[in-house]
Amino acid sequence: MRRQTLSLTALSFLWLLISWSRNPVSASASEQQEQPKKIAVIGAGIGGTAAAFYLRQEFGPGVKIDVFESGTVGGRLATVKIGDDEYETGGSVIHPLNLHMKHFIEKLGIPQRKDVPSKVAIFDGKELTFEESDWFIINLFRMLWRYGFNLIRMQMWVESVLDKFMRIYQYQQYGYSFSSVESLLHAMGGNRFLTLMNQTLEETMMSDGFSQMYLNDMVAPITRVNYGQSVRVHGFVGAIALAGADSGLWAVDGGNNRVCYGLLYHSKSELIPARVTSISIKVRPSKTGSTASFYEVNYVEEAGSAHSLYDIVVIATPLHQGKSDISFSGFSPPIPSHYPGRYHQTVSTLVHGLLNMSYLGTTQLASEFTVSDILTTDSKGSVIHSLSSLDPVHIPAGYKRPPASHTKVWKVFSPQPLSQEQLKNMFLSWDFVSESRWLAYPEYRPPQRKTPPFILHNRLYYLNTMEWAGSAMEMSAISARNVALLAHHRWHGQADKIDQEDLHTRLRGEL
Ligand SMILES: Cc1cc2nc3c(=O)[nH]c(=O)nc-3n(C[C@H](O)[C@H](O)[C@H](O)COP(=O)(O)OP(=O)(O)OC[C@H]3O[C@@H](n4cnc5c(N)ncnc54)[C@H](O)[C@@H]3O)c2cc1C
Ligand SMILES: *[C@@H]1O[C@H](CO)[C@@H](O)[C@H](O)[C@H]1NC(C)=O
Ligand SMILES: *[C@@H]1O[C@H](CO)[C@@H](O)[C@H](O)[C@H]1NC(C)=O
């Protein structure tokens, strides 16, 4: 009896040893034969190019990855050339704790843009109601005098959200993925995060004891500059906007869209300059006698229309009115071309000109006015959302931001294009104007209806649903990694890596 137990133990030990040593080999051998052959990504913004990068990481060197782009690589990350320099017209700043964006530039060997200290003022349509001093201590006293501890409390509030937000990096590091935005948010911050999506930022902050005056004077200008909307956006995107007022924000040297080109190159994807018009499902007999299904991607390129078959497709552009028009045929239940909800227009106007100081209702000398970002309150007089002195995407050695007495590049965000009248009011003179009309980010009106799924069909994924939690470069990157992990786990039938509950407790102590 005893002997047998012993030998059984020895046997199972031996088996363990064998399976340990064989496991990696047999796993990769079996994966090899059943890896997907072709993957399509629709859209070459930061979301699509990051998806290509992570898909390559998950599926290895054997799979062919095609990235379709109908416009310009970078999408909402874009620059305009004025004189000898380039300037960002779309997504511009990145938070110091945006770890995926940081990882990308490290991997690609692209440096951060040299920092130029910024200085903020707030304009109510008539005059400057707040102006940051060069002295930290003066700012602190001014704020304490006016708003008591609102400012410090706000920093703590944003930090508490950010703290939970950071959990996503650990989950993704361990390969965990989520099938909906809601389950991803729940894994990060539990019901609190879901509730944030269902309340306005105003409601959330008021019930946390912030004053209405502080919300109007300091918070609204921040939601306006970041999302072109009021403090009635939902609390989660509100927290992202407020984190966008933290210190240590950075940008990519040479332009943020360089990351997209770099990711395309690094992932060894093929860029197909074409507009995808429809996706349909095709069933083909397979070698083994059964059937296999593929996605047929139909597209229009310069040479005319064409189509190709793919095992996996990732849609990395918003499926909304005015953003993209892709029709889906043969799916049951049907997939809509456009989901409900609207994208908000933000017009970004770059002006090379001389600022009219009286427009800001100030008698300060232009030669002494070195404010970089003028935010605006939500008042009748404010036709613009913000006015910023813009530094080029590459900061030359010895660069100092010139004062307002110099003709220089300004960036105006407004909900409508600026009229000649409005320009004449803001600028004494100008010699160059460039206007970009962006359908920039979702209109955030809580309560948030259920977000579209990450999984549109078996192997058809949708990245930009994430924007309904908050639109930012890092959010697209997080979504890209989530979708690549989902695609991998679902291809290999690893259900234990999808929508796991209580990850935070389970992974505690692992790092
Ligand atoms: C004015 C402005 C300021 C912003 N500021 C910041 C900021 O400071 N920091 C920050 O983090 N974020 C900012 N954002 C948000 C950020 O830019 C976006 O969240 C992010 O760039 C979205 O990337 P994406 O790849 O998901 O989508 P997109 O960049 O929109 O990429 C989608 C791509 O798909 C292509 N496409 C669409 N339809 C088709 C089709 N049928 N076939 C082929 N291709 C198609 C489009 O041409 C596009 O290139 C800002 C956005 C705007 C507009
Ligand atoms: C948010 O509101 C929607 C619509 O009112 C509701 O369906 C959903 O259950 C709410 N979610 C939470 C977490 O409160
Ligand atoms: C400058 O701004 C003031 C105040 O808005 C306005 O009255 C004036 O017409 C503007 N233009 C010039 C050239 O002063």
Short mmCIF file of N, CA, C and O in Angstrom, two decimals, residues 336-420:
data_model
loop_
_atom_site.label_atom_id
_atom_site.label_comp_id
_atom_site.label_asym_id
_atom_site.label_seq_id
_atom_site.Cartn_x
_atom_site.Cartn_y
_atom_site.Cartn_z
N PRO A 336 -24.86 47.90 -36.52
CA PRO A 336 -25.19 49.19 -37.15
C PRO A 336 -23.94 49.90 -37.68
O PRO A 336 -22.84 49.69 -37.17
N SER A 337 -24.11 50.73 -38.72
CA SER A 337 -23.01 51.58 -39.19
C SER A 337 -22.72 52.67 -38.19
O SER A 337 -21.59 53.11 -38.02
N HIS A 338 -23.80 53.16 -37.57
CA HIS A 338 -23.67 54.24 -36.60
C HIS A 338 -24.37 53.89 -35.31
O HIS A 338 -25.55 53.54 -35.32
N TYR A 339 -23.64 53.97 -34.22
CA TYR A 339 -24.26 53.78 -32.91
C TYR A 339 -24.87 55.10 -32.46
O TYR A 339 -24.49 56.16 -32.96
N PRO A 340 -25.82 55.05 -31.50
CA PRO A 340 -26.41 56.31 -31.02
C PRO A 340 -25.38 57.17 -30.29
O PRO A 340 -24.36 56.67 -29.81
N GLY A 341 -25.66 58.45 -30.20
CA GLY A 341 -24.74 59.38 -29.54
C GLY A 341 -23.99 60.18 -30.58
O GLY A 341 -23.82 59.72 -31.71
N ARG A 342 -23.57 61.39 -30.20
CA ARG A 342 -22.95 62.29 -31.16
C ARG A 342 -21.52 62.61 -30.80
O ARG A 342 -21.13 62.55 -29.64
N TYR A 343 -20.75 63.00 -31.80
CA TYR A 343 -19.42 63.55 -31.56
C TYR A 343 -19.51 65.07 -31.57
O TYR A 343 -20.26 65.65 -32.36
N HIS A 344 -18.74 65.68 -30.70
CA HIS A 344 -18.79 67.12 -30.49
C HIS A 344 -17.79 67.81 -31.42
O HIS A 344 -16.66 67.35 -31.55
N GLN A 345 -18.22 68.92 -32.03
CA GLN A 345 -17.28 69.64 -32.90
C GLN A 345 -16.38 70.58 -32.10
O GLN A 345 -16.88 71.37 -31.30
N THR A 346 -15.10 70.48 -32.31
CA THR A 346 -14.16 71.47 -31.81
C THR A 346 -13.36 71.96 -33.00
O THR A 346 -12.76 71.17 -33.73
N VAL A 347 -13.39 73.28 -33.20
CA VAL A 347 -12.62 73.86 -34.29
C VAL A 347 -11.31 74.36 -33.70
O VAL A 347 -11.30 75.08 -32.70
N SER A 348 -10.22 73.92 -34.30
CA SER A 348 -8.91 74.32 -33.83
C SER A 348 -8.33 75.28 -34.86
O SER A 348 -8.05 74.89 -35.99
N THR A 349 -8.21 76.55 -34.47
CA THR A 349 -7.72 77.57 -35.42
C THR A 349 -6.33 78.03 -35.00
O THR A 349 -6.14 78.51 -33.88
N LEU A 350 -5.37 77.81 -35.89
CA LEU A 350 -4.00 78.28 -35.61
C LEU A 350 -3.79 79.60 -36.33
O LEU A 350 -4.05 79.70 -37.53
N VAL A 351 -3.34 80.59 -35.59
CA VAL A 351 -3.17 81.93 -36.15
C VAL A 351 -1.75 82.39 -35.89
O VAL A 351 -1.30 82.36 -34.74
N HIS A 352 -1.06 82.79 -36.94
CA HIS A 352 0.25 83.42 -36.74
C HIS A 352 -0.01 84.92 -36.76
O HIS A 352 -0.27 85.51 -37.82
N GLY A 353 -0.03 85.53 -35.57
CA GLY A 353 -0.43 86.93 -35.52
C GLY A 353 -0.07 87.61 -34.22
O GLY A 353 0.61 87.05 -33.36
N LEU A 354 -0.58 88.84 -34.10
CA LEU A 354 -0.29 89.68 -32.95
C LEU A 354 -1.58 89.82 -32.13
O LEU A 354 -2.60 90.28 -32.64
N LEU A 355 -1.52 89.40 -30.88
CA LEU A 355 -2.71 89.38 -30.02
C LEU A 355 -3.17 90.79 -29.67
O LEU A 355 -2.36 91.68 -29.43
N ASN A 356 -4.49 90.97 -29.65
CA ASN A 356 -5.09 92.23 -29.20
C ASN A 356 -5.29 92.11 -27.68
O ASN A 356 -6.21 91.45 -27.22
N MET A 357 -4.42 92.76 -26.92
CA MET A 357 -4.48 92.62 -25.46
C MET A 357 -5.81 93.13 -24.90
O MET A 357 -6.30 92.63 -23.90
N SER A 358 -6.40 94.14 -25.55
CA SER A 358 -7.69 94.66 -25.04
C SER A 358 -8.79 93.62 -25.15
O SER A 358 -9.76 93.67 -24.41
N TYR A 359 -8.64 92.67 -26.07
CA TYR A 359 -9.64 91.60 -26.17
C TYR A 359 -9.77 90.88 -24.82
O TYR A 359 -10.85 90.47 -24.42
N LEU A 360 -8.64 90.75 -24.14
CA LEU A 360 -8.63 90.06 -22.85
C LEU A 360 -9.00 91.00 -21.70
O LEU A 360 -8.97 90.61 -20.53
N GLY A 361 -9.35 92.24 -22.06
CA GLY A 361 -9.78 93.20 -21.04
C GLY A 361 -8.68 93.52 -20.04
O GLY A 361 -8.95 93.82 -18.88
N THR A 362 -7.43 93.43 -20.50
CA THR A 362 -6.35 93.70 -19.56
C THR A 362 -5.54 94.90 -20.05
O THR A 362 -5.47 95.18 -21.25
N THR A 363 -4.99 95.62 -19.11
CA THR A 363 -4.17 96.78 -19.47
C THR A 363 -2.68 96.44 -19.35
O THR A 363 -1.82 97.31 -19.47
N GLN A 364 -2.39 95.14 -19.10
CA GLN A 364 -0.98 94.72 -19.00
C GLN A 364 -0.26 95.00 -20.32
O GLN A 364 -0.85 94.95 -21.39
N LEU A 365 1.04 95.23 -20.19
CA LEU A 365 1.85 95.40 -21.39
C LEU A 365 2.02 94.04 -22.08
O LEU A 365 2.31 93.05 -21.43
N ALA A 366 1.84 94.05 -23.40
CA ALA A 366 1.99 92.80 -24.15
C ALA A 366 3.39 92.23 -23.96
O ALA A 366 3.59 91.01 -23.92
N SER A 367 4.36 93.10 -23.81
CA SER A 367 5.74 92.63 -23.68
C SER A 367 5.98 91.92 -22.35
O SER A 367 6.98 91.24 -22.16
N GLU A 368 5.03 92.10 -21.41
CA GLU A 368 5.18 91.43 -20.12
C GLU A 368 4.17 90.31 -19.94
O GLU A 368 4.08 89.70 -18.88
N PHE A 369 3.40 90.05 -20.99
CA PHE A 369 2.35 89.03 -20.89
C PHE A 369 2.87 87.70 -21.42
O PHE A 369 3.06 87.52 -22.62
N THR A 370 3.14 86.77 -20.49
CA THR A 370 3.76 85.51 -20.89
C THR A 370 2.88 84.30 -20.59
O THR A 370 3.34 83.17 -20.53
N VAL A 371 1.57 84.56 -20.40
CA VAL A 371 0.65 83.45 -20.15
C VAL A 371 0.61 82.55 -21.39
O VAL A 371 0.62 83.04 -22.52
N SER A 372 0.61 81.21 -21.17
CA SER A 372 0.59 80.32 -22.33
C SER A 372 -0.81 79.81 -22.63
O SER A 372 -1.16 79.60 -23.79
N ASP A 373 -1.62 79.57 -21.59
CA ASP A 373 -2.95 79.01 -21.83
C ASP A 373 -4.02 79.86 -21.17
O ASP A 373 -4.03 80.00 -19.94
N ILE A 374 -4.89 80.42 -22.00
CA ILE A 374 -6.00 81.21 -21.47
C ILE A 374 -7.25 80.34 -21.60
O ILE A 374 -7.71 80.06 -22.70
N LEU A 375 -7.75 79.89 -20.45
CA LEU A 375 -8.96 79.08 -20.44
C LEU A 375 -10.15 80.01 -20.25
O LEU A 375 -9.96 81.17 -19.87
N THR A 376 -11.36 79.50 -20.50
CA THR A 376 -12.52 80.39 -20.40
C THR A 376 -13.59 79.78 -19.51
O THR A 376 -13.74 78.56 -19.43
N THR A 377 -14.36 80.65 -18.86
CA THR A 377 -15.48 80.18 -18.06
C THR A 377 -16.68 80.00 -18.98
O THR A 377 -16.69 80.45 -20.12
N ASP A 378 -17.71 79.32 -18.45
CA ASP A 378 -18.91 79.00 -19.21
C ASP A 378 -19.87 80.20 -19.12
O ASP A 378 -20.90 80.12 -18.49
N SER A 379 -19.50 81.33 -19.72
CA SER A 379 -20.37 82.50 -19.62
C SER A 379 -20.73 83.00 -21.00
O SER A 379 -20.09 82.64 -22.00
N LYS A 380 -21.74 83.82 -21.08
CA LYS A 380 -22.28 84.31 -22.35
C LYS A 380 -21.20 84.91 -23.25
O LYS A 380 -21.20 84.69 -24.44
N GLY A 381 -20.29 85.69 -22.64
CA GLY A 381 -19.29 86.40 -23.42
C GLY A 381 -18.23 85.50 -24.06
O GLY A 381 -17.49 85.94 -24.93
N SER A 382 -18.18 84.23 -23.64
CA SER A 382 -17.10 83.38 -24.12
C SER A 382 -17.47 82.65 -25.41
O SER A 382 -18.17 81.64 -25.36
N VAL A 383 -17.02 83.16 -26.55
CA VAL A 383 -17.29 82.43 -27.80
C VAL A 383 -16.21 81.39 -28.04
O VAL A 383 -16.38 80.49 -28.86
N ILE A 384 -15.10 81.52 -27.33
CA ILE A 384 -14.02 80.55 -27.52
C ILE A 384 -13.91 79.66 -26.28
O ILE A 384 -14.36 80.02 -25.20
N HIS A 385 -13.31 78.48 -26.47
CA HIS A 385 -13.08 77.59 -25.34
C HIS A 385 -11.71 77.82 -24.73
O HIS A 385 -11.52 77.62 -23.54
N SER A 386 -10.76 78.23 -25.56
CA SER A 386 -9.43 78.49 -25.04
C SER A 386 -8.61 79.22 -26.09
O SER A 386 -8.94 79.20 -27.28
N LEU A 387 -7.55 79.84 -25.61
CA LEU A 387 -6.61 80.57 -26.49
C LEU A 387 -5.22 80.29 -25.93
O LEU A 387 -4.94 80.63 -24.78
N SER A 388 -4.38 79.64 -26.73
CA SER A 388 -3.06 79.25 -26.20
C SER A 388 -1.95 79.73 -27.11
O SER A 388 -2.07 79.71 -28.34
N SER A 389 -0.88 80.13 -26.47
CA SER A 389 0.34 80.44 -27.20
C SER A 389 1.00 79.09 -27.49
O SER A 389 1.26 78.31 -26.58
N LEU A 390 1.23 78.80 -28.77
CA LEU A 390 1.65 77.45 -29.14
C LEU A 390 3.14 77.36 -29.39
O LEU A 390 3.70 78.22 -30.07
N ASP A 391 3.76 76.34 -28.81
CA ASP A 391 5.18 76.10 -29.08
C ASP A 391 5.28 75.04 -30.17
O ASP A 391 4.40 74.19 -30.29
N PRO A 392 6.33 75.09 -30.98
CA PRO A 392 6.46 74.09 -32.05
C PRO A 392 6.64 72.67 -31.50
O PRO A 392 6.96 72.50 -30.33
N VAL A 393 6.44 71.66 -32.37
CA VAL A 393 6.55 70.27 -31.91
C VAL A 393 8.00 69.90 -31.59
O VAL A 393 8.25 68.92 -30.89
N HIS A 394 8.93 70.66 -32.14
CA HIS A 394 10.33 70.46 -31.76
C HIS A 394 10.86 71.77 -31.17
O HIS A 394 10.76 72.82 -31.81
N ILE A 395 11.37 71.68 -29.95
CA ILE A 395 11.84 72.88 -29.26
C ILE A 395 13.34 73.02 -29.49
O ILE A 395 14.12 72.19 -29.02
N PRO A 396 13.76 74.05 -30.22
CA PRO A 396 15.19 74.22 -30.47
C PRO A 396 15.93 74.61 -29.19
O PRO A 396 15.30 75.12 -28.25
N ALA A 397 17.23 74.39 -29.17
CA ALA A 397 18.03 74.73 -27.99
C ALA A 397 17.90 76.23 -27.73
O ALA A 397 17.86 77.04 -28.65
N GLY A 398 17.77 76.58 -26.46
CA GLY A 398 17.71 77.99 -26.08
C GLY A 398 16.36 78.64 -26.33
O GLY A 398 16.22 79.85 -26.19
N TYR A 399 15.35 77.84 -26.70
CA TYR A 399 14.02 78.39 -26.99
C TYR A 399 13.38 78.96 -25.74
O TYR A 399 13.43 78.37 -24.67
N LYS A 400 12.78 80.14 -25.88
CA LYS A 400 11.99 80.72 -24.79
C LYS A 400 10.69 81.19 -25.41
O LYS A 400 10.70 81.79 -26.48
N ARG A 401 9.57 80.90 -24.76
CA ARG A 401 8.30 81.31 -25.35
C ARG A 401 8.25 82.84 -25.39
O ARG A 401 8.42 83.50 -24.37
N PRO A 402 8.03 83.42 -26.59
CA PRO A 402 8.02 84.88 -26.68
C PRO A 402 6.78 85.48 -26.00
O PRO A 402 5.75 84.82 -25.94
N PRO A 403 6.87 86.71 -25.50
CA PRO A 403 5.71 87.36 -24.90
C PRO A 403 4.71 87.77 -25.98
O PRO A 403 4.99 87.66 -27.18
N ALA A 404 3.55 88.28 -25.56
CA ALA A 404 2.46 88.59 -26.49
C ALA A 404 2.75 89.78 -27.39
O ALA A 404 1.98 90.06 -28.32
N SER A 405 3.86 90.48 -27.14
CA SER A 405 4.20 91.61 -28.02
C SER A 405 4.81 91.12 -29.34
O SER A 405 4.98 91.90 -30.26
N HIS A 406 5.12 89.81 -29.41
CA HIS A 406 5.67 89.25 -30.65
C HIS A 406 4.56 88.66 -31.51
O HIS A 406 3.59 88.12 -31.00
N THR A 407 4.73 88.73 -32.82
CA THR A 407 3.86 87.98 -33.71
C THR A 407 4.24 86.52 -33.56
O THR A 407 5.41 86.16 -33.74
N LYS A 408 3.30 85.69 -33.16
CA LYS A 408 3.62 84.27 -32.92
C LYS A 408 2.40 83.40 -33.16
O LYS A 408 1.34 83.91 -33.53
N VAL A 409 2.55 82.10 -32.93
CA VAL A 409 1.45 81.18 -33.24
C VAL A 409 0.53 81.00 -32.03
O VAL A 409 0.98 80.67 -30.93
N TRP A 410 -0.75 81.26 -32.25
CA TRP A 410 -1.78 81.07 -31.22
C TRP A 410 -2.72 79.97 -31.69
O TRP A 410 -2.94 79.80 -32.89
N LYS A 411 -3.28 79.25 -30.72
CA LYS A 411 -4.28 78.23 -31.07
C LYS A 411 -5.58 78.55 -30.36
O LYS A 411 -5.58 78.72 -29.14
N VAL A 412 -6.65 78.65 -31.12
CA VAL A 412 -7.96 78.94 -30.54
C VAL A 412 -8.84 77.70 -30.70
O VAL A 412 -8.96 77.16 -31.80
N PHE A 413 -9.45 77.23 -29.62
CA PHE A 413 -10.47 76.18 -29.69
C PHE A 413 -11.83 76.85 -29.56
O PHE A 413 -12.04 77.66 -28.65
N SER A 414 -12.73 76.52 -30.47
CA SER A 414 -14.08 77.07 -30.40
C SER A 414 -15.06 76.05 -30.93
O SER A 414 -14.69 75.19 -31.72
N PRO A 415 -16.34 76.14 -30.51
CA PRO A 415 -17.32 75.16 -31.00
C PRO A 415 -17.69 75.43 -32.46
O PRO A 415 -18.04 74.51 -33.19
N GLN A 416 -17.61 76.69 -32.89
CA GLN A 416 -17.92 77.07 -34.27
C GLN A 416 -16.69 77.69 -34.91
O GLN A 416 -15.85 78.24 -34.20
N PRO A 417 -16.60 77.64 -36.25
CA PRO A 417 -15.48 78.32 -36.90
C PRO A 417 -15.50 79.81 -36.55
O PRO A 417 -16.56 80.39 -36.36
N LEU A 418 -14.32 80.41 -36.46
CA LEU A 418 -14.24 81.83 -36.12
C LEU A 418 -14.55 82.67 -37.35
O LEU A 418 -14.06 82.39 -38.45
N SER A 419 -15.36 83.70 -37.17
CA SER A 419 -15.65 84.61 -38.28
C SER A 419 -14.50 85.62 -38.40
O SER A 419 -13.69 85.76 -37.48
N GLN A 420 -14.45 86.32 -39.54
CA GLN A 420 -13.44 87.36 -39.73
C GLN A 420 -13.56 88.41 -38.61
O GLN A 420 -12.56 88.89 -38.09
#
